Amino acid sequence: MIKVDTFKENAFLIELMPNHSLSGFQRIAFFIILFGTCLVIGIFFFFMGATLVLPFAGLEIMLVSIGFYLNFKWSRQKELISISPELVKVEKGSLIKNFEWEEFRAFVKLDVQYNDKSKDLYFVSKGKKIKIGDFLNNDEKDSLITELTDIIQKLNSIVPG
């Protein structure tokens, strides 16, 4: 998901987040329903005499819980790109900021590299490449390229004064 805001005159903030089909509460509700169903089936078979089903139901619940946790953690990642006439700043993280990069806009170039099936977007400056929007799909990357190109053209057209 791409969200573009203007937070000052001629300063833009682009927020990038991965797509996810369920919100926080919906994810928890789905997990509880799945957990409850597995537990009820395991207890039912336990009382029917198949005692080995219950430990495997517990193992299944544990593995599904780990999968849900990893998916929740992955979908919380976020990238903030702020572009002003002077600076380009990239911040990456989820709940806390893990990575921050800042450079003068005059030295930064947007680089798009085409692979077999996808595109990779980079900000390049002084030999350093910062990958952006790695979790976006190709349509969203096309949209991001368009947004960044429009912002750069708008900022380049400003007469210093």
Coordinates of C-alpha atoms in Angstrom, one line a residue:
M1 CA 0.0 0.0 0.0
I2 CA 1.3 3.4 -1.0
K3 CA 0.2 6.6 0.7
V4 CA 1.5 10.0 -0.4
D5 CA 1.1 13.1 1.7
T6 CA 2.4 16.7 1.5
F7 CA 3.5 17.6 5.0
K8 CA 5.0 21.1 4.2
E9 CA 5.1 23.2 1.1
N10 CA 7.1 21.2 -1.5
A11 CA 7.9 18.4 1.0
F12 CA 6.4 15.0 0.5
L13 CA 6.0 11.9 2.7
I14 CA 5.5 8.5 1.1
E15 CA 4.4 5.7 3.3
L16 CA 4.9 2.1 2.1
M17 CA 3.3 -0.9 3.8
P18 CA 2.7 -4.5 2.6
N19 CA -0.8 -5.5 1.6
H20 CA -2.7 -7.6 4.1
S21 CA -6.2 -8.9 3.8
L22 CA -7.1 -8.9 7.5
S23 CA -6.9 -6.1 10.0
G24 CA -5.5 -6.8 13.6
F25 CA -8.8 -7.8 15.2
Q26 CA -9.9 -9.9 12.2
R27 CA -6.6 -11.8 12.3
I28 CA -7.0 -12.5 16.0
A29 CA -10.6 -13.6 15.5
F30 CA -9.6 -15.9 12.6
F31 CA -6.8 -17.4 14.8
I32 CA -9.2 -18.0 17.7
I33 CA -11.7 -19.8 15.5
L34 CA -9.0 -21.9 14.0
F35 CA -7.5 -22.7 17.4
G36 CA -10.9 -23.5 18.9
T37 CA -11.9 -25.8 16.0
C38 CA -8.6 -27.7 16.2
L39 CA -8.9 -28.0 20.0
V40 CA -12.5 -29.3 19.9
I41 CA -11.6 -31.9 17.3
G42 CA -8.6 -33.0 19.3
I43 CA -10.7 -33.3 22.5
F44 CA -13.5 -35.1 20.7
F45 CA -11.1 -37.8 19.4
F46 CA -9.4 -38.0 22.8
F47 CA -12.7 -38.9 24.4
M48 CA -13.5 -41.4 21.6
G49 CA -10.4 -43.3 22.5
A50 CA -7.9 -41.9 20.0
T51 CA -5.6 -40.4 22.7
L52 CA -2.7 -39.7 20.3
V53 CA -4.7 -37.2 18.3
L54 CA -4.6 -34.6 21.1
P55 CA -0.8 -34.1 21.2
F56 CA -0.7 -33.8 17.5
A57 CA -3.6 -31.2 17.7
G58 CA -1.4 -29.3 20.2
L59 CA 1.5 -29.5 17.8
E60 CA -0.6 -28.2 15.0
I61 CA -1.8 -25.3 17.1
M62 CA 1.8 -24.5 18.0
L63 CA 3.0 -24.6 14.4
V64 CA 0.0 -22.5 13.1
S65 CA 0.7 -20.0 15.9
I66 CA 4.3 -19.6 14.8
G67 CA 3.2 -19.1 11.2
F68 CA 0.6 -16.5 12.3
Y69 CA 3.3 -14.7 14.4
L70 CA 5.7 -14.6 11.6
N71 CA 3.1 -13.3 9.2
F72 CA 1.9 -10.6 11.6
K73 CA 5.5 -9.5 12.1
W74 CA 6.2 -9.4 8.4
S75 CA 3.0 -7.4 7.6
R76 CA 3.9 -4.7 10.2
Q77 CA 6.9 -3.5 8.3
K78 CA 6.8 0.0 7.0
E79 CA 9.0 2.4 5.0
L80 CA 8.8 6.1 5.1
I81 CA 10.3 8.2 2.3
S82 CA 10.4 11.9 2.8
I83 CA 11.5 14.1 -0.1
S84 CA 12.0 17.8 0.2
P85 CA 13.8 20.3 -2.1
E86 CA 17.0 19.7 0.0
L87 CA 16.9 16.1 1.3
V88 CA 15.8 12.6 0.7
K89 CA 15.2 10.5 3.8
V90 CA 14.4 6.8 4.0
E91 CA 13.3 5.1 7.3
K92 CA 12.6 1.4 7.5
G93 CA 11.1 -0.6 10.4
S94 CA 8.0 -2.0 12.0
L95 CA 7.1 -0.7 15.4
I96 CA 10.5 0.8 15.9
K97 CA 12.9 2.3 13.3
N98 CA 15.5 -0.2 12.2
F99 CA 17.2 1.8 9.4
E100 CA 17.6 5.4 8.5
W101 CA 19.3 7.0 5.6
E102 CA 19.5 10.7 4.6
E103 CA 21.2 12.4 1.7
F104 CA 21.1 15.7 -0.2
R105 CA 18.5 15.4 -3.0
A106 CA 21.0 16.7 -5.5
F107 CA 23.1 13.6 -5.1
V108 CA 20.3 11.1 -5.1
K109 CA 19.2 9.2 -8.2
L110 CA 16.1 6.9 -8.5
D111 CA 17.3 3.6 -10.1
V112 CA 14.9 0.9 -11.4
Q113 CA 16.3 -2.5 -12.2
Y114 CA 14.3 -5.0 -14.1
N115 CA 14.6 -8.7 -13.2
D116 CA 12.8 -11.7 -14.8
K117 CA 9.6 -11.3 -12.9
S118 CA 9.9 -8.1 -10.9
K119 CA 11.4 -4.7 -10.6
D120 CA 13.7 -3.4 -7.9
L121 CA 13.7 0.2 -6.9
Y122 CA 16.8 1.9 -5.4
F123 CA 17.9 5.3 -4.3
V124 CA 21.5 5.6 -5.4
S125 CA 23.9 8.2 -3.9
K126 CA 27.7 8.2 -3.8
G127 CA 28.0 4.5 -4.7
K128 CA 25.5 3.4 -2.0
K129 CA 22.2 1.7 -3.0
I130 CA 19.2 1.8 -0.8
K131 CA 16.4 -0.6 -1.8
I132 CA 12.9 0.7 -1.4
G133 CA 9.5 -1.0 -1.6
D134 CA 10.8 -4.6 -1.6
F135 CA 7.5 -6.0 -0.3
L136 CA 5.4 -4.2 -3.0
N137 CA 3.9 -6.1 -5.9
N138 CA 4.7 -5.0 -9.5
D139 CA 1.6 -2.8 -9.9
E140 CA 2.4 -1.0 -6.7
K141 CA 6.0 -0.6 -7.8
D142 CA 4.8 1.0 -11.1
S143 CA 2.6 3.3 -9.1
L144 CA 5.5 4.2 -6.8
I145 CA 7.7 4.9 -9.8
T146 CA 5.1 7.2 -11.2
E147 CA 4.6 9.0 -7.8
L148 CA 8.4 9.5 -7.3
T149 CA 8.9 10.7 -10.9
D150 CA 6.1 13.2 -10.5
I151 CA 7.5 14.4 -7.1
I152 CA 11.0 14.7 -8.5
Q153 CA 9.8 16.7 -11.6
K154 CA 7.7 19.0 -9.4
L155 CA 10.7 19.7 -7.1
N156 CA 13.0 20.1 -10.1
S157 CA 10.7 22.8 -11.5
I158 CA 10.9 24.9 -8.4
V159 CA 12.9 28.1 -9.0
P160 CA 15.3 28.6 -6.1
G161 CA 14.8 32.0 -4.6

